[in-house]
Coordinates of C-alpha atoms and ligand atoms in Angstrom, one line a residue:
Chain A
M714 CA 0.0 0.0 0.0
K715 CA 1.3 3.4 -1.0
L716 CA 1.6 5.9 1.8
R717 CA -0.4 9.0 1.0
A718 CA 1.0 12.4 1.7
N719 CA -2.1 13.6 3.6
L720 CA -1.9 10.6 5.9
V721 CA 1.8 11.2 6.6
I722 CA 1.7 14.9 7.0
G723 CA -1.6 14.9 9.0
G724 CA -0.4 12.0 11.2
S725 CA 2.9 13.7 11.9
L726 CA 1.3 17.0 12.8
F727 CA -1.2 15.3 15.1
A728 CA 1.5 13.2 16.6
L729 CA 3.7 16.3 17.2
A730 CA 0.8 18.0 19.0
I731 CA 0.3 15.0 21.2
L732 CA 4.0 14.7 22.0
V733 CA 4.2 18.4 22.8
G734 CA 1.3 18.1 25.2
L735 CA 2.7 15.0 26.8
L736 CA 6.2 16.3 27.2
A737 CA 5.2 19.9 28.1
P738 CA 7.0 19.9 31.5
W739 CA 10.3 19.1 29.8
L740 CA 9.8 21.2 26.6
A741 CA 8.6 24.3 28.4
H742 CA 11.3 26.8 29.4
T743 CA 9.3 28.4 32.3
D744 CA 6.2 27.7 34.3
P745 CA 3.4 28.9 32.1
V746 CA 1.5 30.5 35.0
M747 CA 3.9 31.4 37.8
D748 CA 6.9 32.8 36.0
A749 CA 5.5 36.3 35.4
N750 CA 8.2 38.9 35.5
L751 CA 7.3 42.5 34.5
M752 CA 11.0 43.1 33.8
N753 CA 10.5 40.9 30.6
A754 CA 7.1 42.3 29.6
E755 CA 6.2 42.3 25.9
E756 CA 9.5 41.1 24.6
P757 CA 9.4 40.2 20.9
P758 CA 10.6 36.8 19.8
S759 CA 14.3 36.3 20.3
W760 CA 16.8 33.6 21.1
T761 CA 15.8 33.8 24.7
W762 CA 12.1 34.2 24.2
W763 CA 11.4 32.0 21.2
F764 CA 7.8 33.2 20.8
G765 CA 8.2 36.4 22.8
T766 CA 6.5 37.3 26.1
D767 CA 3.2 38.8 27.1
D768 CA 2.4 42.0 29.1
Q769 CA 3.1 40.1 32.3
G770 CA 6.4 38.9 31.1
R771 CA 5.3 35.2 30.7
D772 CA 7.0 33.1 28.1
I773 CA 4.6 32.6 25.1
Y774 CA 6.5 29.5 23.9
S775 CA 5.9 27.7 27.3
R776 CA 2.3 28.8 27.4
V777 CA 1.7 27.4 23.8
V778 CA 3.4 24.2 24.8
Y779 CA 1.2 23.8 27.9
G780 CA -1.9 25.0 26.0
A781 CA -1.6 21.9 23.8
R782 CA -2.8 19.9 26.9
V783 CA -6.1 21.7 27.1
S784 CA -6.8 21.8 23.4
L785 CA -6.0 18.1 22.9
T786 CA -7.7 16.9 26.0
V787 CA -10.9 18.8 25.0
G788 CA -10.6 17.7 21.3
I789 CA -10.0 14.0 22.1
I790 CA -12.3 13.5 25.1
S791 CA -15.2 15.5 23.8
Q792 CA -15.0 13.7 20.4
L793 CA -14.9 10.3 22.2
I794 CA -18.1 11.3 24.1
N795 CA -19.7 12.3 20.8
S796 CA -18.7 9.1 19.1
V797 CA -20.0 6.9 21.9
I798 CA -23.4 8.8 21.9
G799 CA -23.6 8.8 18.1
V800 CA -22.7 5.2 17.6
A801 CA -25.0 4.0 20.4
L802 CA -28.0 5.9 19.1
G803 CA -27.3 5.5 15.4
L804 CA -26.4 1.8 15.5
S805 CA -29.4 0.8 17.6
A806 CA -31.7 3.0 15.5
G807 CA -30.6 1.4 12.3
Y808 CA -30.6 -2.1 13.7
F809 CA -34.0 -2.0 15.5
G810 CA -35.8 0.4 13.3
G811 CA -39.4 1.2 14.3
W812 CA -40.3 3.8 16.8
W813 CA -36.8 4.0 18.3
D814 CA -35.5 4.9 14.9
D815 CA -38.1 7.7 14.6
V816 CA -37.1 9.1 18.0
V817 CA -33.4 9.0 17.2
N818 CA -34.1 10.6 13.8
A819 CA -36.0 13.4 15.3
L820 CA -33.3 14.0 17.8
T821 CA -30.6 14.0 15.1
N822 CA -32.6 16.5 13.0
L823 CA -33.0 18.7 16.0
M824 CA -29.2 18.7 16.6
L825 CA -28.5 19.3 13.0
A826 CA -30.9 22.3 12.9
I827 CA -29.1 24.1 15.8
P828 CA -25.5 25.1 15.1
S829 CA -23.5 23.0 17.5
L830 CA -21.4 25.9 18.7
I831 CA -24.5 27.9 19.7
F832 CA -25.8 24.8 21.5
A833 CA -22.5 24.4 23.3
L834 CA -22.5 28.1 24.2
A835 CA -25.9 27.7 25.8
I836 CA -24.7 24.7 27.8
M837 CA -21.6 26.6 28.9
A838 CA -23.8 29.5 30.0
V839 CA -25.6 27.2 32.3
L840 CA -22.6 25.2 33.6
G841 CA -20.2 28.1 33.8
P842 CA -16.6 28.1 32.4
G843 CA -14.1 25.4 33.1
L844 CA -12.6 22.3 31.6
T845 CA -15.4 19.9 32.7
S846 CA -18.1 22.2 31.3
L847 CA -16.1 22.4 28.1
L848 CA -16.0 18.6 27.8
I849 CA -19.7 18.2 28.5
A850 CA -20.8 21.1 26.3
L851 CA -18.7 19.9 23.3
G852 CA -19.2 16.3 24.0
L853 CA -23.0 16.5 23.9
T854 CA -23.4 18.7 20.8
N855 CA -21.5 17.2 17.9
W856 CA -22.7 13.6 17.6
S857 CA -25.3 14.0 14.8
F858 CA -22.9 13.1 11.9
T859 CA -21.6 10.0 13.7
C860 CA -25.2 9.1 14.4
R861 CA -26.2 9.5 10.8
I862 CA -23.4 7.4 9.5
A863 CA -23.8 4.7 12.1
R864 CA -27.5 4.4 11.4
A865 CA -27.0 4.3 7.6
S866 CA -24.3 1.6 8.0
A867 CA -26.4 -0.4 10.4
L868 CA -29.4 -0.3 8.0
S869 CA -27.3 -1.6 5.1
L870 CA -25.3 -4.1 7.1
R871 CA -28.5 -5.5 8.7
S872 CA -29.4 -7.4 5.5
Q873 CA -25.9 -8.9 5.1
G874 CA -25.6 -12.6 5.1
Y875 CA -23.4 -12.7 8.1
V876 CA -25.8 -10.7 10.2
Q877 CA -28.6 -13.0 9.4
A878 CA -26.3 -16.0 9.9
A879 CA -25.5 -14.7 13.4
T880 CA -29.3 -14.5 14.1
V881 CA -29.7 -18.1 13.0
L882 CA -26.8 -19.1 15.2
G883 CA -28.5 -17.7 18.3
Y884 CA -26.7 -14.4 18.7
G885 CA -28.6 -11.8 20.8
D886 CA -29.3 -8.3 19.5
L887 CA -26.4 -6.7 21.5
R888 CA -23.9 -9.3 20.5
I889 CA -24.9 -8.9 16.8
M890 CA -24.5 -5.1 17.1
I891 CA -21.1 -5.4 18.8
T892 CA -19.6 -8.3 16.9
Q893 CA -21.2 -8.1 13.4
L894 CA -22.2 -4.5 12.8
L895 CA -19.8 -2.3 14.7
P896 CA -16.5 -3.7 13.3
N897 CA -17.9 -3.4 9.8
M898 CA -18.6 0.3 10.1
L899 CA -15.5 1.3 12.0
G900 CA -13.7 2.8 9.0
P901 CA -16.1 5.7 8.3
L902 CA -16.5 6.2 12.1
I903 CA -12.8 6.7 12.6
V904 CA -12.7 9.2 9.8
I905 CA -15.6 11.2 11.2
G906 CA -14.0 11.0 14.7
T907 CA -10.7 12.4 13.5
L908 CA -12.4 15.3 11.6
G909 CA -14.6 15.9 14.7
M910 CA -11.6 16.2 16.9
G911 CA -10.4 19.0 14.6
S912 CA -13.6 20.8 14.9
A913 CA -13.7 20.3 18.7
V914 CA -10.2 21.9 18.9
L915 CA -11.6 24.9 17.0
S916 CA -14.7 25.0 19.2
E917 CA -12.6 25.0 22.3
A918 CA -10.6 27.9 21.0
A919 CA -13.8 29.8 20.1
L920 CA -15.4 29.2 23.5
S921 CA -12.2 30.1 25.3
F922 CA -11.9 33.2 23.2
L923 CA -15.3 34.2 24.4
G924 CA -14.1 33.7 27.9
L925 CA -16.1 30.5 28.5
G926 CA -13.3 28.1 28.3
V927 CA -10.6 27.1 30.7
R928 CA -10.2 29.7 33.5
P929 CA -7.2 32.0 33.2
P930 CA -4.4 32.1 34.1
F931 CA -3.9 28.5 33.0
P932 CA -3.2 28.7 29.2
S933 CA -5.3 27.4 26.4
W934 CA -4.8 28.4 22.8
G935 CA -8.2 30.0 22.6
S936 CA -7.8 32.0 25.9
M937 CA -4.4 33.2 24.8
L938 CA -5.9 34.5 21.6
S939 CA -8.6 36.2 23.6
E940 CA -6.1 37.9 25.9
A941 CA -3.9 38.9 22.9
R942 CA -6.6 40.7 20.9
E943 CA -6.0 44.1 22.5
Q944 CA -2.4 44.0 21.5
I945 CA -2.7 42.6 18.0
T946 CA -0.9 45.5 16.5
T947 CA 1.6 46.3 19.2
A948 CA 2.5 42.7 20.0
P949 CA 1.4 40.5 17.1
W950 CA 3.4 37.5 18.4
L951 CA 0.9 37.1 21.2
S952 CA -1.8 36.0 18.7
V953 CA 0.3 34.5 15.9
F954 CA 1.8 31.6 17.8
P955 CA -1.3 30.3 19.5
G956 CA -3.1 30.8 16.2
L957 CA -0.5 28.8 14.4
A958 CA -0.8 26.1 16.9
I959 CA -4.5 25.8 16.4
F960 CA -4.1 26.0 12.7
L961 CA -1.5 23.3 12.5
T962 CA -3.3 20.9 14.8
V963 CA -6.7 21.3 13.0
L964 CA -5.0 21.0 9.6
G965 CA -3.2 17.9 10.8
L966 CA -6.4 16.3 12.0
N967 CA -8.2 17.1 8.8
L968 CA -5.4 15.7 6.6
L969 CA -5.3 12.6 8.8
G970 CA -9.1 12.2 8.5
D971 CA -8.8 12.5 4.7
G972 CA -6.0 10.1 4.6
L973 CA -7.8 7.6 6.8
R974 CA -10.9 7.9 4.6
D975 CA -8.7 6.9 1.6
I976 CA -7.6 3.7 3.2
L977 CA -10.6 2.8 5.4
D978 CA -13.4 3.6 3.0
P979 CA -15.3 0.3 2.4
Q980 CA -15.2 0.8 -1.3
S981 CA -11.5 1.3 -1.6
R982 CA -11.1 -1.6 0.8
S983 CA -13.1 -4.0 -1.4
R984 CA -11.0 -2.7 -4.3
R985 CA -7.9 -3.8 -2.5
T986 CA -9.0 -7.3 -1.5
Chain B
M238 CA -34.4 -45.3 18.2
T239 CA -36.0 -44.0 21.4
G240 CA -39.7 -43.1 21.7
T241 CA -40.2 -39.4 20.8
P242 CA -39.0 -38.3 17.4
L243 CA -36.6 -35.4 17.4
L244 CA -38.8 -33.1 15.4
E245 CA -42.5 -33.3 14.7
V246 CA -44.3 -30.7 12.6
E247 CA -48.1 -31.0 12.6
D248 CA -50.4 -29.2 10.3
L249 CA -48.2 -26.1 10.2
K250 CA -49.7 -23.1 8.6
L251 CA -47.6 -20.1 7.6
D252 CA -49.4 -16.8 7.0
L253 CA -48.2 -14.0 4.7
D254 CA -49.6 -10.6 5.4
I255 CA -50.2 -8.9 2.0
G256 CA -51.7 -5.7 3.4
S257 CA -55.2 -6.3 2.3
G258 CA -55.3 -9.5 4.4
R259 CA -53.6 -12.8 4.9
V260 CA -52.8 -15.6 2.6
A261 CA -51.4 -19.0 3.6
A262 CA -47.9 -19.2 2.1
A263 CA -47.8 -22.8 3.4
E264 CA -50.4 -25.0 5.0
G265 CA -51.0 -28.5 6.2
V266 CA -47.3 -29.0 6.5
S267 CA -46.6 -32.2 8.5
F268 CA -43.5 -34.3 8.8
R269 CA -41.3 -36.0 11.3
I270 CA -37.6 -36.4 11.7
D271 CA -36.1 -39.0 14.0
R272 CA -32.8 -38.6 15.8
G273 CA -29.9 -38.9 13.5
E274 CA -32.1 -39.2 10.5
T275 CA -31.6 -37.5 7.2
F276 CA -34.7 -35.9 5.8
G277 CA -35.0 -33.9 2.5
L278 CA -37.4 -31.2 1.5
V279 CA -37.7 -30.6 -2.2
G280 CA -39.6 -28.3 -4.4
E281 CA -39.5 -25.5 -7.0
S282 CA -38.4 -22.0 -6.1
G283 CA -41.0 -20.2 -4.0
C284 CA -42.9 -23.3 -2.8
G285 CA -42.2 -22.5 0.8
K286 CA -39.1 -24.5 1.8
S287 CA -37.1 -21.7 3.4
I288 CA -40.0 -20.2 5.2
T289 CA -40.7 -23.6 6.7
A290 CA -37.1 -23.8 7.9
L291 CA -37.3 -20.3 9.4
A292 CA -40.5 -21.3 11.2
L293 CA -38.7 -24.2 12.8
I294 CA -36.0 -21.9 14.2
G295 CA -38.4 -19.2 15.3
L296 CA -37.2 -16.7 12.8
L297 CA -40.3 -15.9 10.8
R298 CA -40.6 -12.1 10.7
H299 CA -43.3 -9.8 9.4
P300 CA -45.0 -10.1 6.9
L301 CA -44.7 -13.8 7.6
S302 CA -46.0 -15.5 10.8
I303 CA -47.1 -18.9 12.1
G304 CA -50.9 -19.2 11.5
G305 CA -51.4 -22.5 13.2
G306 CA -50.1 -26.0 13.8
V307 CA -47.5 -27.5 16.2
I308 CA -43.8 -27.8 16.1
R309 CA -42.4 -30.2 18.6
F310 CA -38.7 -30.5 19.2
D311 CA -37.4 -33.2 21.5
G312 CA -41.0 -33.8 22.7
K313 CA -41.7 -30.1 23.6
E314 CA -43.7 -27.6 21.7
I315 CA -41.5 -24.8 20.6
Q316 CA -43.6 -22.6 18.3
H317 CA -44.7 -20.4 21.2
L318 CA -41.5 -20.2 23.1
S319 CA -40.2 -16.8 24.2
A320 CA -37.6 -15.1 22.0
A321 CA -34.9 -15.8 24.6
R322 CA -35.7 -19.5 24.8
Q323 CA -35.8 -19.8 21.0
R324 CA -32.4 -18.1 20.8
D325 CA -31.1 -20.7 23.3
L326 CA -32.1 -23.5 20.8
R327 CA -30.7 -21.7 17.8
G328 CA -27.1 -22.6 17.0
N329 CA -27.0 -24.8 20.1
R330 CA -29.5 -27.6 19.5
I331 CA -30.8 -26.6 16.0
A332 CA -28.2 -25.3 13.7
M333 CA -28.6 -24.0 10.2
I334 CA -26.3 -23.6 7.2
F335 CA -27.1 -20.8 4.9
Q336 CA -28.2 -20.6 1.3
E337 CA -25.4 -18.0 0.8
P338 CA -22.2 -19.6 2.0
M339 CA -20.1 -16.8 0.5
T340 CA -21.5 -14.0 2.6
A341 CA -22.4 -15.8 5.8
L342 CA -19.1 -15.1 7.5
N343 CA -18.2 -11.8 9.0
P344 CA -15.5 -10.3 6.8
V345 CA -13.6 -8.4 9.5
S346 CA -13.4 -11.2 12.0
P347 CA -10.9 -14.1 11.9
V348 CA -12.7 -17.4 11.2
G349 CA -11.3 -19.0 14.4
R350 CA -12.9 -16.3 16.5
Q351 CA -16.3 -16.8 14.7
I352 CA -16.1 -20.5 15.6
A353 CA -15.0 -19.8 19.2
E354 CA -17.8 -17.3 19.7
M355 CA -20.3 -20.3 19.5
F356 CA -18.6 -22.0 22.5
V357 CA -18.6 -18.7 24.5
L358 CA -22.2 -17.9 23.6
H359 CA -23.9 -21.3 24.1
K360 CA -21.6 -23.3 26.3
G361 CA -20.3 -20.5 28.6
K362 CA -16.7 -21.3 27.8
S363 CA -13.8 -18.9 28.4
W364 CA -12.3 -17.4 25.3
R365 CA -9.1 -19.3 26.0
E366 CA -10.9 -22.6 26.1
A367 CA -13.1 -21.6 23.2
N368 CA -10.1 -20.7 21.0
R369 CA -8.7 -24.2 21.6
L370 CA -12.0 -25.8 20.8
A371 CA -12.2 -23.7 17.6
V372 CA -8.9 -25.3 16.3
E373 CA -10.4 -28.7 17.0
A374 CA -13.6 -27.8 15.2
L375 CA -11.7 -26.6 12.2
A376 CA -9.6 -29.8 12.2
S377 CA -12.8 -31.8 12.3
V378 CA -14.0 -30.3 9.0
R379 CA -10.7 -31.3 7.5
V380 CA -9.2 -27.9 7.1
P381 CA -5.5 -28.3 6.8
A382 CA -3.2 -26.6 9.3
P383 CA -6.1 -25.5 11.5
E384 CA -3.8 -23.8 14.1
R385 CA -2.8 -21.3 11.4
R386 CA -6.1 -21.2 9.6
V387 CA -8.0 -20.0 12.7
K388 CA -6.3 -16.6 12.2
D389 CA -7.4 -16.2 8.6
Y390 CA -10.1 -13.8 7.5
P391 CA -12.9 -15.2 5.3
H392 CA -11.5 -13.5 2.1
Q393 CA -8.3 -15.5 2.5
L394 CA -10.3 -18.8 2.1
S395 CA -11.8 -20.4 -1.0
G396 CA -15.5 -21.0 -1.3
G397 CA -15.2 -24.6 -0.3
M398 CA -13.1 -23.7 2.7
R399 CA -15.5 -21.1 3.8
Q400 CA -18.3 -23.6 3.6
R401 CA -16.3 -26.0 5.8
V402 CA -15.9 -23.2 8.3
M403 CA -19.7 -22.6 8.2
I404 CA -20.2 -26.3 8.9
A405 CA -17.7 -26.1 11.8
I406 CA -19.6 -23.2 13.2
A407 CA -22.9 -24.9 12.8
L408 CA -21.8 -28.2 14.4
A409 CA -19.7 -26.5 17.1
C410 CA -22.2 -27.0 19.9
G411 CA -23.1 -30.5 18.8
P412 CA -26.7 -29.7 17.7
D413 CA -29.3 -32.4 17.4
L414 CA -30.6 -31.1 14.1
L415 CA -28.7 -29.4 11.2
I416 CA -30.9 -27.6 8.7
A417 CA -29.0 -27.1 5.4
D418 CA -30.9 -24.8 3.1
E419 CA -29.3 -25.1 -0.4
P420 CA -25.9 -25.4 1.2
T421 CA -23.9 -25.8 -1.9
T422 CA -25.7 -23.9 -4.7
A423 CA -22.9 -21.4 -5.0
L424 CA -20.1 -24.0 -5.2
D425 CA -18.9 -25.9 -8.2
V426 CA -19.9 -29.5 -8.6
T427 CA -16.8 -31.3 -7.3
V428 CA -16.5 -29.1 -4.3
Q429 CA -20.3 -29.5 -3.8
A430 CA -19.9 -33.2 -3.6
E431 CA -17.1 -33.0 -1.1
I432 CA -18.9 -30.6 1.1
I433 CA -22.1 -32.8 1.2
E434 CA -20.0 -35.9 1.9
L435 CA -18.3 -34.1 4.7
M436 CA -21.5 -32.8 6.2
R437 CA -23.1 -36.3 6.0
N438 CA -20.2 -38.0 7.6
L439 CA -19.8 -35.6 10.4
C440 CA -23.5 -35.7 11.2
A441 CA -23.5 -39.5 11.0
E442 CA -20.6 -39.7 13.5
R443 CA -22.3 -37.4 15.9
G444 CA -25.8 -38.6 15.5
T445 CA -27.0 -35.2 14.2
A446 CA -30.1 -35.3 12.2
I447 CA -30.2 -33.4 8.9
L448 CA -33.0 -31.5 7.3
M449 CA -31.7 -30.8 3.8
I450 CA -33.5 -28.3 1.6
S451 CA -33.0 -28.1 -2.1
H452 CA -34.8 -27.8 -5.4
D453 CA -32.6 -30.7 -6.6
L454 CA -34.4 -34.0 -6.0
G455 CA -31.5 -36.0 -7.2
L456 CA -29.1 -34.4 -4.7
V457 CA -31.5 -34.7 -1.8
A458 CA -32.4 -38.3 -2.5
N459 CA -28.7 -39.2 -2.6
V460 CA -28.1 -37.7 0.9
C461 CA -31.4 -38.4 2.6
R462 CA -33.2 -41.4 3.8
R463 CA -36.7 -39.9 3.3
V464 CA -37.8 -37.0 1.1
A465 CA -40.8 -34.7 1.2
V466 CA -41.9 -33.0 -2.0
M467 CA -43.4 -29.6 -1.6
Y468 CA -45.6 -27.8 -4.1
A469 CA -47.2 -24.4 -3.7
G470 CA -47.0 -24.4 0.1
R471 CA -48.2 -28.0 0.6
I472 CA -46.3 -31.3 1.0
V473 CA -47.6 -33.4 -1.9
E474 CA -45.6 -36.6 -1.3
E475 CA -43.4 -38.0 1.3
R476 CA -41.5 -41.2 0.7
G477 CA -38.3 -43.2 1.2
S478 CA -35.7 -41.9 -1.2
A479 CA -35.4 -45.1 -3.1
D480 CA -39.2 -45.5 -3.5
I481 CA -39.6 -42.0 -4.8
F482 CA -37.4 -42.8 -7.8
R483 CA -38.7 -46.3 -8.4
A484 CA -42.4 -45.4 -8.1
P485 CA -43.2 -41.8 -7.7
S486 CA -46.9 -41.6 -6.7
H487 CA -47.9 -37.9 -7.1
P488 CA -48.2 -36.6 -10.7
Y489 CA -45.9 -33.7 -9.8
T490 CA -43.2 -36.0 -8.3
Q491 CA -43.6 -38.1 -11.4
G492 CA -42.8 -35.1 -13.5
L493 CA -39.8 -34.2 -11.3
V494 CA -38.4 -37.7 -11.6
A495 CA -38.9 -37.8 -15.3
S496 CA -37.1 -34.5 -15.7
L497 CA -34.0 -35.7 -13.9
P498 CA -31.1 -36.5 -16.2
R499 CA -29.9 -40.0 -15.5
L500 CA -26.7 -41.7 -16.5
G501 CA -27.2 -43.6 -19.7
S502 CA -30.5 -42.0 -20.5
R503 CA -30.9 -40.4 -23.9
A504 CA -31.0 -37.0 -22.2
A505 CA -27.6 -37.5 -20.7
L506 CA -26.3 -38.4 -24.1
G507 CA -27.5 -35.2 -25.4
R508 CA -30.2 -36.7 -27.6
G509 CA -33.8 -35.9 -26.9
R510 CA -35.0 -33.3 -24.4
L511 CA -35.5 -33.6 -20.7
Q512 CA -39.2 -34.0 -20.0
E513 CA -40.4 -30.8 -18.4
I514 CA -43.5 -30.1 -16.4
A515 CA -45.5 -27.7 -18.5
G516 CA -46.9 -24.5 -17.0
V517 CA -45.7 -22.3 -14.2
V518 CA -45.8 -22.3 -10.4
P519 CA -48.9 -20.4 -9.3
A520 CA -48.4 -17.1 -7.5
I521 CA -48.9 -17.2 -3.7
T522 CA -51.9 -14.8 -3.9
N523 CA -53.5 -16.8 -6.7
F524 CA -53.4 -20.4 -5.7
P525 CA -55.9 -22.4 -7.7
E526 CA -59.0 -24.0 -6.0
G527 CA -58.9 -27.6 -5.2
C528 CA -55.6 -29.3 -5.9
R529 CA -53.0 -26.6 -6.5
F530 CA -51.3 -28.6 -9.1
N531 CA -54.4 -29.0 -11.3
P532 CA -53.7 -26.4 -14.0
R533 CA -50.5 -28.3 -14.8
C534 CA -51.7 -31.8 -14.2
A535 CA -52.3 -34.2 -17.1
Q536 CA -54.4 -36.5 -14.8
A537 CA -56.6 -33.7 -13.4
T538 CA -60.4 -34.3 -13.4
E539 CA -63.4 -32.3 -12.2
I540 CA -62.9 -33.1 -8.5
C541 CA -59.3 -31.8 -8.7
R542 CA -60.6 -28.3 -9.6
T543 CA -62.9 -28.0 -6.6
V544 CA -61.8 -30.2 -3.7
A545 CA -58.3 -30.1 -2.2
P546 CA -57.1 -33.7 -1.8
G547 CA -56.2 -35.0 1.6
T548 CA -53.2 -37.1 2.5
D549 CA -53.4 -40.8 1.8
L550 CA -51.2 -43.4 3.3
L551 CA -49.4 -45.5 0.7
E552 CA -49.3 -49.3 1.2
A553 CA -45.6 -49.3 0.5
G554 CA -45.0 -46.6 3.1
G555 CA -45.2 -42.9 2.7
L556 CA -47.9 -40.2 2.1
V557 CA -49.4 -38.6 -0.9
R558 CA -51.8 -35.8 -1.5
C559 CA -53.7 -36.6 -4.7
H560 CA -57.2 -37.8 -5.7
H561 CA -55.8 -40.1 -8.4
H562 CA -52.4 -41.1 -7.1
A563 CA -50.6 -44.1 -8.5
Ligands
LIG233 N1 -40.2 -11.6 3.6 C1 -41.2 -12.0 2.7 N2 -42.1 -11.2 2.3 C2 -43.1 -11.6 1.4 N3 -43.1 -12.8 0.8 C3 -42.2 -13.7 1.2 C4 -41.2 -13.4 2.1 N4 -40.4 -14.4 2.3 C5 -40.9 -15.4 1.5 N5 -42.0 -15.0 0.8 C6 -42.8 -15.7 -0.1 O1 -43.1 -17.0 0.5 C7 -43.0 -18.0 -0.5 C8 -42.1 -19.1 -0.1 O2 -40.8 -18.5 0.0 P1 -39.5 -19.4 0.3 O3 -38.4 -18.5 0.5 O4 -39.9 -20.4 1.4 O5 -39.3 -20.3 -1.0 P2 -38.3 -21.4 -1.3 O6 -39.1 -22.7 -1.4 O7 -37.2 -21.5 -0.2 O8 -37.7 -21.0 -2.7 P3 -36.2 -21.0 -3.2 O9 -35.9 -22.3 -3.7 O10 -36.2 -19.9 -4.2 O11 -35.3 -20.7 -2.0 C9 -42.6 -17.3 -1.8 O12 -43.7 -17.1 -2.6 C10 -42.1 -16.0 -1.4 O13 -42.4 -15.0 -2.4
LIG234 S1 -55.3 -34.2 -7.2 FE1 -55.8 -34.1 -9.4 S2 -54.8 -32.3 -10.1 FE2 -53.9 -32.8 -8.2 S3 -52.2 -34.0 -8.7 FE3 -53.8 -35.4 -8.3 S4 -54.7 -35.8 -10.3 FE4 -53.4 -34.0 -10.5
LIG235 MG1 -35.2 -20.9 -0.2

């Protein structure tokens, strides 16, 4: 199998972001929160201060490195919650059909009708800012695509010979859904999950930008952008580096999603075997 | 053989909901299979063979349903069992091999795992033990190098090998009855013969009864001790396999036997045409009055068009459903 450029580049960018997040204590030069020193306020990028410093003299490089933790935690965990909800609803709706399918469909349509960020905003407004609220708000509002795909896959897989054979062999409904249906729809679900992670990173940035995300002073890329907006002309490095971090991470996830689609898509799979 | 037969079907009626009402897709279906016996069900496409099999394993789904009659398995009525109890029977005591062997295996699961799952599901084995039993099961269906083959995915196996795996899965839990619905139609003739031989030997060794379903009377009569011929939702004749060839009693069976190519016959030598039964199978919503075979029957008389024939016992053993049977 030929390695595709989008898979390699996307995978590397995402892997890099994860590594940075994991190794933050070793990569960072200073403590992202504590090491404020007004002597060093608003230094532009230099050999000492790679990404410059902010108006309190904190090292932007170190804050971007630590910010990866928040962005990726929110991206990965909230997307996992979305995937679990979407698969559970969509798979069971497609498999059982009937009234349950109608209920799930109505719910999905409702979710699709409301922009998920607005929905997340509303939830954040109720729960208040913070990491947990972010995870809940973003985890509950972006499962409709996953649900759609899982439902459509379950519908078409239900009539496959091996699903009927499993029924004949005495498999129960749950066992059929887990052993026969789920593994056969995993490809598209992984693709959607990867792309969804990218959009969750963006949503985290947006909510933090609006002041609803992780509480300052702990850095997240979105809150850093938010704090930097007053000084965008006087100290542009304050917004450029967190912005770049968001851009590269989301780009990486989107490329990775595309690359995975190429190799996991059931049609290209059947062409290979 | 001990007292109660393994399977008794009495006067089974299968309803088909066609929106405007119900029609009987099959009715008056009665037969009996003893322990370890081989029994065949033969008939043209659409006569009701598969739905009868599905009724036996409790898998008739809307628009089809059981409209009456009794199915007794191992002496107990099973047609009204709860879904959970029926599921316990399926794959465990009554197994079935599918019409579509090529697609009946999960493409993303190693075949060993699919066999092992039966032991976990029905016998409560640990996965470790089940995996070991799966290798044994694969060896028993004469798959070479079973320790390695268990890790293969279905697409790595030939059609014949896949069907062997299906047989291994079906026989894993040591069922009392194996239903084989056109088990070899998708395979070429030599593989077909091998698979059927294997299935018959394994079942004979283990005392598993076989209900073999096919449109091929020749094939079924070769494998089975007794054969029932179905036409338009009714069993029209039930005989020992040898008898049905020597002296078919129902005009429809006579037509079927006459249409079989036989070694040394003119048909087999390419001269002369196979004798075919003229006419078409009636549609399920449009079964004729009286005997359902009457529009195609050369021996039909007035009574055949009005009165449905009952079943008659034949002196030589067997049953036939015809007013003027031989
Ligand atoms: N799900 C269904 N909905 C409507 N009609 C059905 C359904 N399943 C079966 N039937 C009808 O019931 C009748 C019997 O079908 P069945 O599948 O038992 O035939 P068969 O004897 O197995 O034929 P074949 O040799 O083609 O497999 C047919 O007329 C068929 O059209
Ligand atoms: S009952 Fe009449 S029509 Fe039917 S098979 Fe016998 S002779 Fe033919
Ligand atoms: Mg059939």
